[in-house]
Short mmCIF file of C-alpha atoms and ligand atoms in Angstrom, two decimals:
data_model
loop_
_atom_site.label_atom_id
_atom_site.label_comp_id
_atom_site.label_asym_id
_atom_site.label_seq_id
_atom_site.Cartn_x
_atom_site.Cartn_y
_atom_site.Cartn_z
CA MET A 1 -1.78 19.46 -3.55
CA PRO A 2 -2.99 16.43 -2.05
CA LYS A 3 -1.55 13.10 -3.09
CA HIS A 4 -4.70 12.32 -4.73
CA PHE A 5 -4.60 14.43 -7.36
CA ARG A 6 -0.96 13.49 -8.87
CA ASN A 7 -2.37 10.50 -10.69
CA GLU A 8 -5.97 11.89 -11.69
CA PHE A 9 -6.65 12.32 -15.34
CA ARG A 10 -9.15 13.33 -17.47
CA ALA A 11 -11.50 11.94 -20.49
CA GLU A 12 -13.99 13.33 -22.64
CA LEU A 13 -17.72 12.23 -21.61
CA ALA A 14 -19.85 12.34 -24.90
CA VAL A 15 -22.94 9.58 -26.12
CA GLY A 16 -23.28 8.36 -29.67
CA PHE A 17 -26.78 6.65 -30.91
CA CYS A 18 -26.62 4.18 -32.95
CA PRO A 19 -29.76 4.47 -35.77
CA GLY A 20 -29.11 0.62 -36.96
CA CYS A 21 -29.11 -1.09 -33.27
CA TYR A 22 -30.59 2.06 -31.35
CA MET A 23 -27.64 1.78 -29.13
CA VAL A 24 -27.10 5.10 -26.83
CA GLN A 25 -23.42 4.46 -25.80
CA LEU A 26 -20.14 6.36 -24.24
CA THR A 27 -18.11 7.18 -27.53
CA ASN A 28 -14.81 7.22 -25.34
CA LEU A 29 -14.02 4.66 -23.05
CA VAL A 30 -11.49 4.91 -19.80
CA GLU A 31 -9.49 2.01 -19.36
CA GLN A 32 -11.61 -0.38 -16.94
CA GLU A 33 -8.73 -1.15 -15.06
CA HIS A 34 -8.71 2.84 -13.87
CA LEU A 35 -12.26 2.25 -12.92
CA TYR A 36 -12.26 -1.18 -11.18
CA ASN A 37 -9.10 -1.72 -9.16
CA ASP A 38 -8.79 -2.44 -5.50
CA GLU A 39 -9.79 1.18 -4.75
CA TYR A 40 -13.43 0.82 -5.79
CA ALA A 41 -15.25 3.37 -3.86
CA PHE A 42 -18.94 2.24 -4.35
CA PHE A 43 -19.95 -0.17 -2.11
CA SER A 44 -23.54 -1.42 -3.02
CA GLY A 45 -24.79 -1.95 0.44
CA SER A 46 -24.13 1.85 1.00
CA SER A 47 -28.59 2.66 0.91
CA LYS A 48 -30.96 0.82 2.97
CA GLY A 49 -32.95 0.85 0.06
CA MET A 50 -30.84 -0.62 -1.99
CA SER A 51 -30.20 -3.67 0.78
CA LYS A 52 -34.05 -4.20 0.13
CA HIS A 53 -33.99 -3.84 -3.45
CA PHE A 54 -31.35 -6.49 -3.65
CA GLN A 55 -32.97 -9.11 -1.34
CA GLU A 56 -35.95 -8.42 -3.54
CA PHE A 57 -33.90 -9.58 -6.35
CA ALA A 58 -32.60 -12.65 -4.41
CA GLU A 59 -36.06 -14.08 -3.97
CA PHE A 60 -37.28 -13.29 -7.45
CA ILE A 61 -34.24 -15.48 -8.81
CA MET A 62 -34.71 -17.99 -6.57
CA GLN A 63 -38.00 -19.03 -6.27
CA HIS A 64 -38.19 -18.94 -10.11
CA TYR A 65 -34.86 -19.94 -11.53
CA LEU A 66 -32.96 -21.60 -9.15
CA PRO A 67 -34.97 -24.78 -9.61
CA THR A 68 -33.11 -27.67 -7.48
CA ASP A 69 -30.88 -28.04 -4.63
CA ASP A 70 -27.71 -28.34 -6.81
CA SER A 71 -28.65 -25.38 -8.73
CA PHE A 72 -25.80 -22.66 -9.56
CA VAL A 73 -25.97 -18.78 -9.97
CA VAL A 74 -23.19 -16.86 -10.72
CA GLU A 75 -23.19 -12.76 -10.48
CA VAL A 76 -21.43 -10.60 -12.92
CA GLY A 77 -19.82 -7.58 -10.54
CA SER A 78 -21.22 -9.49 -7.52
CA ASN A 79 -19.23 -6.08 -5.29
CA ASP A 80 -19.66 -6.49 -1.11
CA GLY A 81 -22.08 -9.54 -2.12
CA ILE A 82 -25.09 -7.62 -1.41
CA LEU A 83 -27.42 -10.02 -3.67
CA LEU A 84 -25.34 -13.00 -2.95
CA GLN A 85 -25.34 -13.38 0.89
CA HIS A 86 -29.15 -14.31 0.45
CA MET A 87 -27.98 -17.28 -1.63
CA ALA A 88 -24.86 -18.36 0.56
CA LYS A 89 -27.08 -17.91 3.37
CA ARG A 90 -29.68 -20.78 2.38
CA ASN A 91 -26.22 -23.05 0.77
CA ILE A 92 -27.36 -22.45 -2.94
CA LYS A 93 -24.32 -22.73 -5.26
CA HIS A 94 -22.92 -19.59 -5.97
CA LEU A 95 -19.96 -17.45 -7.51
CA GLY A 96 -19.15 -14.01 -8.01
CA ILE A 97 -17.32 -12.79 -9.94
CA GLU A 98 -15.84 -9.21 -9.06
CA PRO A 99 -13.07 -7.25 -10.42
CA SER A 100 -12.18 -5.41 -7.64
CA ALA A 101 -10.12 -6.90 -4.62
CA ASN A 102 -11.56 -4.44 -2.11
CA VAL A 103 -15.20 -4.72 -2.08
CA ALA A 104 -14.51 -8.98 -3.05
CA ASN A 105 -13.38 -9.08 0.22
CA ILE A 106 -16.53 -7.58 2.29
CA ALA A 107 -17.99 -10.68 -0.17
CA THR A 108 -15.78 -13.10 1.25
CA LYS A 109 -16.50 -11.66 4.96
CA ARG A 110 -20.31 -12.75 3.94
CA GLY A 111 -19.85 -16.02 3.00
CA VAL A 112 -20.34 -15.22 -0.54
CA GLU A 113 -16.81 -17.28 -2.98
CA SER A 114 -15.76 -14.33 -5.37
CA LEU A 115 -13.80 -14.47 -7.67
CA VAL A 116 -11.33 -11.39 -8.45
CA GLU A 117 -11.83 -11.20 -11.75
CA PHE A 118 -13.41 -9.36 -15.08
CA PHE A 119 -15.94 -11.39 -16.64
CA ASN A 120 -15.21 -12.39 -20.24
CA VAL A 121 -14.65 -14.65 -21.71
CA THR A 122 -11.65 -16.46 -20.63
CA THR A 123 -13.34 -16.07 -17.17
CA ALA A 124 -16.21 -17.63 -18.22
CA GLU A 125 -14.64 -20.93 -19.27
CA LYS A 126 -12.56 -21.15 -16.57
CA VAL A 127 -16.22 -21.35 -14.36
CA LYS A 128 -17.54 -23.42 -16.89
CA GLN A 129 -14.57 -26.13 -15.90
CA THR A 130 -14.51 -25.98 -12.18
CA HIS A 131 -18.00 -25.19 -11.41
CA GLY A 132 -20.08 -26.70 -14.40
CA GLN A 133 -23.06 -24.37 -16.49
CA ALA A 134 -24.81 -22.07 -14.33
CA ASP A 135 -28.99 -22.08 -13.89
CA ALA A 136 -28.71 -18.36 -13.71
CA ILE A 137 -26.43 -15.46 -14.27
CA LEU A 138 -26.72 -12.06 -12.66
CA GLY A 139 -25.42 -8.79 -13.14
CA ALA A 140 -27.17 -5.45 -11.63
CA ASN A 141 -25.55 -2.48 -12.82
CA VAL A 142 -22.75 -3.83 -14.33
CA ILE A 143 -23.45 -4.97 -17.68
CA CYS A 144 -23.74 -1.68 -18.83
CA HIS A 145 -20.40 -0.93 -17.72
CA ILE A 146 -18.71 -3.82 -19.41
CA PRO A 147 -17.46 -1.50 -22.77
CA ASP A 148 -17.12 -5.59 -24.74
CA ILE A 149 -20.62 -6.05 -24.61
CA HIS A 150 -20.05 -9.20 -27.52
CA SER A 151 -17.52 -10.39 -24.64
CA VAL A 152 -20.31 -10.54 -22.32
CA ALA A 153 -23.25 -12.37 -24.61
CA LYS A 154 -20.67 -14.97 -25.90
CA SER A 155 -19.24 -15.48 -22.21
CA VAL A 156 -22.77 -15.63 -21.08
CA LYS A 157 -23.83 -18.14 -23.88
CA ALA A 158 -20.80 -20.42 -23.24
CA LEU A 159 -21.51 -20.44 -19.28
CA LEU A 160 -25.16 -20.96 -19.06
CA LYS A 161 -27.40 -24.05 -18.71
CA PRO A 162 -29.85 -24.91 -21.73
CA ASN A 163 -32.65 -23.52 -20.16
CA GLY A 164 -30.87 -21.12 -17.63
CA VAL A 165 -31.52 -17.10 -17.44
CA PHE A 166 -29.69 -14.31 -18.01
CA VAL A 167 -30.93 -11.67 -15.47
CA PHE A 168 -29.89 -8.16 -15.51
CA GLU A 169 -31.11 -4.56 -14.22
CA ALA A 170 -30.05 -1.21 -15.49
CA PRO A 171 -31.23 2.46 -15.99
CA TYR A 172 -33.54 2.43 -18.16
CA ILE A 173 -33.03 4.67 -21.24
CA ALA A 174 -36.77 6.02 -21.43
CA ASN A 175 -36.18 7.41 -17.69
CA THR A 176 -33.08 9.10 -17.79
CA ILE A 177 -34.41 11.15 -20.99
CA ARG A 178 -37.92 11.57 -19.41
CA LYS A 179 -36.06 13.03 -16.36
CA THR A 180 -33.67 14.82 -18.32
CA ALA A 181 -31.21 12.81 -15.80
CA PHE A 182 -27.72 13.38 -17.53
CA ASP A 183 -26.16 13.05 -14.87
CA GLN A 184 -26.76 9.23 -15.64
CA ILE A 185 -23.82 9.44 -17.92
CA TYR A 186 -20.67 8.84 -16.36
CA ASP A 187 -17.37 7.41 -17.16
CA GLU A 188 -18.43 4.13 -15.99
CA HIS A 189 -22.21 3.91 -18.15
CA ALA A 190 -20.50 2.64 -21.32
CA PHE A 191 -24.36 1.42 -22.36
CA PHE A 192 -27.66 3.24 -21.49
CA PHE A 193 -29.61 0.31 -22.42
CA GLY A 194 -33.30 0.36 -23.59
CA VAL A 195 -35.70 -2.97 -24.60
CA HIS A 196 -34.34 -2.21 -28.69
CA SER A 197 -30.65 -1.98 -28.16
CA VAL A 198 -30.68 -5.00 -25.72
CA VAL A 199 -32.80 -7.31 -28.14
CA ASN A 200 -30.66 -6.16 -30.68
CA CYS A 201 -27.57 -6.59 -29.31
CA PHE A 202 -27.80 -9.91 -27.86
CA SER A 203 -30.05 -11.61 -30.51
CA ARG A 204 -26.65 -11.49 -32.00
CA HIS A 205 -25.27 -14.52 -29.91
CA GLY A 206 -28.54 -16.44 -30.06
CA LEU A 207 -30.02 -15.03 -26.63
CA GLU A 208 -33.70 -14.04 -26.24
CA LEU A 209 -35.04 -10.96 -24.31
CA VAL A 210 -38.35 -13.03 -23.03
CA ASP A 211 -39.20 -10.61 -20.10
CA VAL A 212 -38.52 -6.92 -18.53
CA MET A 213 -39.39 -5.67 -15.03
CA GLU A 214 -39.42 -2.24 -14.50
CA ARG A 215 -37.77 -1.33 -10.81
CA ASN A 216 -38.22 1.89 -9.13
CA VAL A 217 -34.45 2.00 -7.95
CA HIS A 218 -31.70 4.33 -9.53
CA GLY A 219 -34.04 6.75 -10.94
CA GLY A 220 -35.90 4.27 -12.80
CA SER A 221 -34.45 0.63 -13.99
CA MET A 222 -34.82 -2.27 -15.81
CA ARG A 223 -34.37 -5.77 -15.25
CA TYR A 224 -34.07 -7.69 -18.63
CA VAL A 225 -34.58 -11.80 -18.85
CA LEU A 226 -32.77 -13.51 -21.25
CA ALA A 227 -32.33 -16.98 -21.95
CA HIS A 228 -30.97 -19.09 -25.16
CA LYS A 229 -33.33 -18.68 -27.95
CA GLY A 230 -36.06 -20.87 -28.05
CA ALA A 231 -35.89 -22.21 -24.63
CA HIS A 232 -38.18 -20.00 -22.81
CA GLU A 233 -41.85 -18.56 -23.86
CA VAL A 234 -41.43 -14.85 -24.42
CA THR A 235 -43.91 -12.89 -22.33
CA SER A 236 -45.98 -9.69 -24.15
CA LYS A 237 -44.68 -7.35 -21.29
CA VAL A 238 -41.63 -7.48 -24.15
CA LYS A 239 -43.76 -6.65 -26.71
CA GLN A 240 -45.45 -3.80 -25.79
CA LEU A 241 -42.56 -2.22 -24.52
CA LEU A 242 -41.00 -2.47 -27.84
CA VAL A 243 -43.86 -0.47 -28.72
CA LEU A 244 -43.55 2.15 -26.34
CA GLU A 245 -40.20 2.91 -27.15
CA ASP A 246 -41.28 3.34 -30.78
CA HIS A 247 -43.92 6.27 -29.40
CA LEU A 248 -41.87 7.54 -26.76
CA GLY A 249 -39.22 8.35 -30.15
CA LEU A 250 -36.28 6.09 -28.39
CA LEU A 251 -35.40 4.61 -32.03
CA LYS A 252 -34.77 8.16 -33.90
CA ILE A 253 -31.63 10.77 -33.27
CA GLU A 254 -34.22 13.96 -32.95
CA THR A 255 -35.42 12.88 -29.39
CA TYR A 256 -31.42 12.06 -28.10
CA GLN A 257 -30.86 15.79 -29.37
CA ASP A 258 -33.86 17.00 -27.56
CA PHE A 259 -32.07 15.74 -24.58
CA ALA A 260 -28.90 17.28 -25.24
CA LYS A 261 -31.30 20.65 -24.94
CA SER A 262 -32.58 19.83 -22.12
CA ALA A 263 -29.64 19.29 -20.40
CA GLU A 264 -28.10 22.20 -21.41
CA LYS A 265 -30.82 23.93 -19.59
CA SER A 266 -30.97 22.22 -16.89
CA ARG A 267 -27.18 22.83 -16.40
CA ASP A 268 -27.63 26.77 -17.13
CA GLN A 269 -30.20 26.87 -14.98
CA LEU A 270 -28.71 25.13 -12.07
CA LYS A 271 -25.45 27.47 -12.51
CA GLN A 272 -27.06 30.36 -12.47
CA LEU A 273 -29.42 29.32 -9.75
CA ILE A 274 -26.44 28.27 -7.38
CA THR A 275 -24.60 31.67 -8.24
CA GLY A 276 -27.14 33.62 -7.60
CA LEU A 277 -27.53 32.29 -3.77
CA ARG A 278 -23.42 32.24 -3.47
CA GLU A 279 -23.79 35.94 -4.43
CA GLN A 280 -26.11 36.41 -1.40
CA GLY A 281 -23.75 34.60 0.80
CA LYS A 282 -25.66 31.62 1.33
CA LYS A 283 -24.00 28.53 2.32
CA ILE A 284 -24.20 25.51 0.17
CA VAL A 285 -23.11 21.92 0.06
CA GLY A 286 -23.60 18.88 -1.75
CA TYR A 287 -25.47 15.73 -0.28
CA ALA A 288 -23.57 12.18 -1.29
CA ALA A 289 -20.36 12.37 -3.21
CA THR A 290 -22.26 10.18 -6.21
CA ALA A 291 -20.55 8.93 -9.23
CA LYS A 292 -23.21 11.29 -11.12
CA SER A 293 -22.26 14.33 -8.96
CA ALA A 294 -19.23 14.19 -10.82
CA THR A 295 -21.03 14.70 -14.23
CA VAL A 296 -23.41 17.28 -12.94
CA ILE A 297 -20.28 19.45 -10.94
CA ASN A 298 -18.21 19.25 -13.93
CA TYR A 299 -20.66 20.00 -16.86
CA CYS A 300 -21.82 22.69 -14.85
CA GLY A 301 -18.19 23.98 -13.92
CA LEU A 302 -19.26 24.30 -9.70
CA THR A 303 -16.11 24.43 -7.66
CA PRO A 304 -15.14 24.72 -3.97
CA GLU A 305 -17.21 28.47 -4.09
CA HIS A 306 -20.05 27.11 -4.49
CA ILE A 307 -20.15 23.54 -3.15
CA LYS A 308 -18.53 24.11 0.57
CA TYR A 309 -18.16 20.35 0.79
CA ILE A 310 -19.59 16.81 0.11
CA SER A 311 -21.18 14.97 2.75
CA ASP A 312 -21.09 11.23 2.35
CA THR A 313 -21.45 8.04 4.05
CA THR A 314 -18.85 6.30 2.70
CA PRO A 315 -15.41 6.04 4.59
CA ALA A 316 -13.17 5.15 1.12
CA LYS A 317 -14.76 8.37 0.05
CA GLN A 318 -13.94 10.92 3.35
CA GLY A 319 -10.87 12.92 3.17
CA ARG A 320 -10.78 12.73 -0.90
CA TYR A 321 -11.69 15.42 -3.35
CA SER A 322 -14.30 15.12 -6.35
CA PRO A 323 -13.04 14.33 -9.73
CA GLY A 324 -12.42 17.43 -11.77
CA ALA A 325 -13.37 20.17 -9.46
CA HIS A 326 -12.09 18.99 -6.22
CA ILE A 327 -14.57 19.87 -3.58
CA PRO A 328 -13.56 18.11 -0.10
CA ILE A 329 -16.06 15.12 0.83
CA LYS A 330 -16.38 15.11 4.27
CA PRO A 331 -18.11 12.74 6.89
CA TYR A 332 -21.88 12.94 7.03
CA GLU A 333 -21.97 13.51 10.37
CA ILE A 334 -20.43 16.95 9.70
CA PHE A 335 -23.32 17.50 7.79
CA LYS A 336 -25.79 16.50 10.76
CA GLN A 337 -23.70 19.09 13.31
CA ASP A 338 -23.30 22.06 10.19
CA LYS A 339 -25.96 24.50 9.42
CA PRO A 340 -25.90 24.70 5.64
CA ASP A 341 -28.43 27.08 3.84
CA TYR A 342 -29.36 24.52 1.05
CA ALA A 343 -28.17 20.93 0.04
CA ILE A 344 -27.83 19.82 -3.21
CA LEU A 345 -28.96 16.26 -3.63
CA PHE A 346 -26.31 14.30 -5.38
CA ALA A 347 -28.35 11.03 -4.48
CA TRP A 348 -31.99 11.78 -5.86
CA ASN A 349 -32.72 7.98 -7.04
CA HIS A 350 -32.09 7.52 -2.81
CA ALA A 351 -34.76 10.47 -2.14
CA ASP A 352 -37.32 8.12 -0.11
CA GLU A 353 -34.56 7.30 2.51
CA ILE A 354 -33.36 10.60 2.83
CA MET A 355 -36.22 12.27 3.15
CA ALA A 356 -37.55 10.33 6.00
CA LYS A 357 -33.88 10.57 8.32
CA GLU A 358 -33.42 14.45 7.47
CA LYS A 359 -36.46 15.76 8.60
CA ASN A 360 -34.04 18.18 10.82
CA PHE A 361 -31.86 19.34 8.03
CA ILE A 362 -34.91 21.24 6.91
CA LYS A 363 -36.23 22.06 10.80
CA ARG A 364 -33.39 24.10 10.94
CA GLY A 365 -34.42 25.79 7.74
CA GLY A 366 -32.09 24.27 5.18
CA LYS A 367 -33.47 23.78 1.46
CA TRP A 368 -32.56 21.16 -1.04
CA ILE A 369 -31.48 22.24 -4.60
CA VAL A 370 -32.73 19.81 -6.73
CA PHE A 371 -32.20 19.49 -10.68
CA VAL A 372 -34.03 15.79 -12.00
CA PRO A 373 -36.66 15.84 -13.31
CA GLU A 374 -36.42 20.02 -12.99
CA VAL A 375 -33.76 22.65 -11.37
CA ALA A 376 -35.91 23.71 -8.23
CA ILE A 377 -35.00 24.94 -4.35
CA VAL A 378 -37.35 22.57 -2.06
CA GLU A 379 -38.49 21.22 1.34
CA ASN A 380 -39.32 17.96 0.26
CA VAL A 381 -38.07 15.89 -2.75
CA LYS A 382 -40.34 12.86 -3.85
CA GLN A 383 -39.00 9.71 -5.76
P1 JHZ B 1 -26.05 5.97 -5.86
C1 JHZ B 1 -23.41 3.90 -8.43
O1 JHZ B 1 -23.45 5.07 -9.00
C2 JHZ B 1 -22.10 3.40 -8.78
P2 JHZ B 1 -23.98 6.56 -7.66
C3 JHZ B 1 -22.08 2.93 -10.49
N1 JHZ B 1 -21.64 2.68 -10.89
C4 JHZ B 1 -23.64 2.03 -10.53
O2 JHZ B 1 -23.94 2.20 -11.92
C5 JHZ B 1 -24.67 2.66 -9.99
O3 JHZ B 1 -24.48 3.07 -8.77
C6 JHZ B 1 -26.22 1.89 -10.32
C7 JHZ B 1 -24.18 7.91 -0.75
N2 JHZ B 1 -24.76 8.25 0.34
O4 JHZ B 1 -26.32 4.96 -5.00
C8 JHZ B 1 -23.02 6.60 -0.39
C9 JHZ B 1 -24.90 9.20 1.37
O5 JHZ B 1 -24.01 9.57 1.47
O6 JHZ B 1 -27.04 7.36 -5.95
C10 JHZ B 1 -22.84 6.49 -2.04
O7 JHZ B 1 -21.45 7.31 -1.93
N3 JHZ B 1 -26.08 8.96 2.15
C11 JHZ B 1 -21.59 1.57 -9.68
O8 JHZ B 1 -22.95 6.91 -6.88
C12 JHZ B 1 -23.56 7.16 -2.64
O9 JHZ B 1 -24.35 8.09 -1.90
C13 JHZ B 1 -27.17 8.37 1.55
O10 JHZ B 1 -28.33 8.95 2.65
O11 JHZ B 1 -24.30 7.57 -8.47
C14 JHZ B 1 -24.17 6.60 -3.62
O12 JHZ B 1 -25.37 6.88 -4.72
C15 JHZ B 1 -27.43 7.78 1.00
C16 JHZ B 1 -28.53 6.60 0.22
C17 JHZ B 1 -26.18 7.78 -0.10
O13 JHZ B 1 -24.83 5.76 -6.93
#
């Protein structure tokens, strides 16, 4: 038995909807220390598309919200420093707060000042004492990971300058529902935010949602800009999206019940498709051992009998196994040399980048199996 399986644990994955504040969230949580530690295997810089995205995010913040030479920016969950490196390069005072030491070490090597801590009221107070209050507090795909969201709000409230902004991004619930992207539901994603739930949650703490921007990353994300109540003008886009969410049915439990039915249908179709292909003797592999893939594999009951291996570019994942199903994770180079008949596109959110570099796979007769927004076999995937 590989040594990695010894400490494996399982947790039930289930989602709840609050009809009072419209929050969609996991109902069972895995201990934070199990998820974020010095073996954290996701490196934000693992895709070219995301590197470009973070550059745009940094430019946006520097242009709009870091007004003076002594401006101070804090990032929660700064990972390998992919965002803050742009501020560091311009000598802007910054601090990354990152609980996983291994990724924080990479950030430090990039010149990003990093504090290895969870973001909470104690850490916020400490940063306030040592560095002062921030002009901007940022978070990309991390605020939705922190179960004690009220502690996040209190920490932001304490650490933010009177005119400062709290800007964060997360996959947008409307897109998750529209695309039947059930794989966005996994242990790290404690919350599935929408504009209503963000307003309701943070307004309790005197923080106001002042702007929203859709971003075409991670399957369709939203960038939320919050500020102390009354400090900034609220844009009309916030109102527009509140109305739209109502029209989309995001305030009704029935919409989520329909989503559950669509997810079940997608699961059954994918399992059937893969089982059928295996019966014909086809060789199927997985492309990218994403966090999302753990949900797809376990929810569909896929095993190493169905998927020979999953190729991934992250050295820390190679030689390991997928959680639960124990499908081997192999270096990307194996996929390039190998001739699988089908590859399941687990990193469907990076489709543009992947299609551009995998033309040879199709030329060799390979085909993609996709499941978002629908289960299909295709030669080309549009994001
Ligand atoms: P990707 C992560 O989710 C984890 P994941 C986290 N919890 C989160 O919230 C989201 O990001 C935002 C591999 N890969 O970005 C590298 C290839 O092998 O969809 C990574 O292992 N070849 C923080 O894991 C993985 O995919 C490629 O060409 O679902 C990243 O997957 C590319 C582009 C990626 O995020």
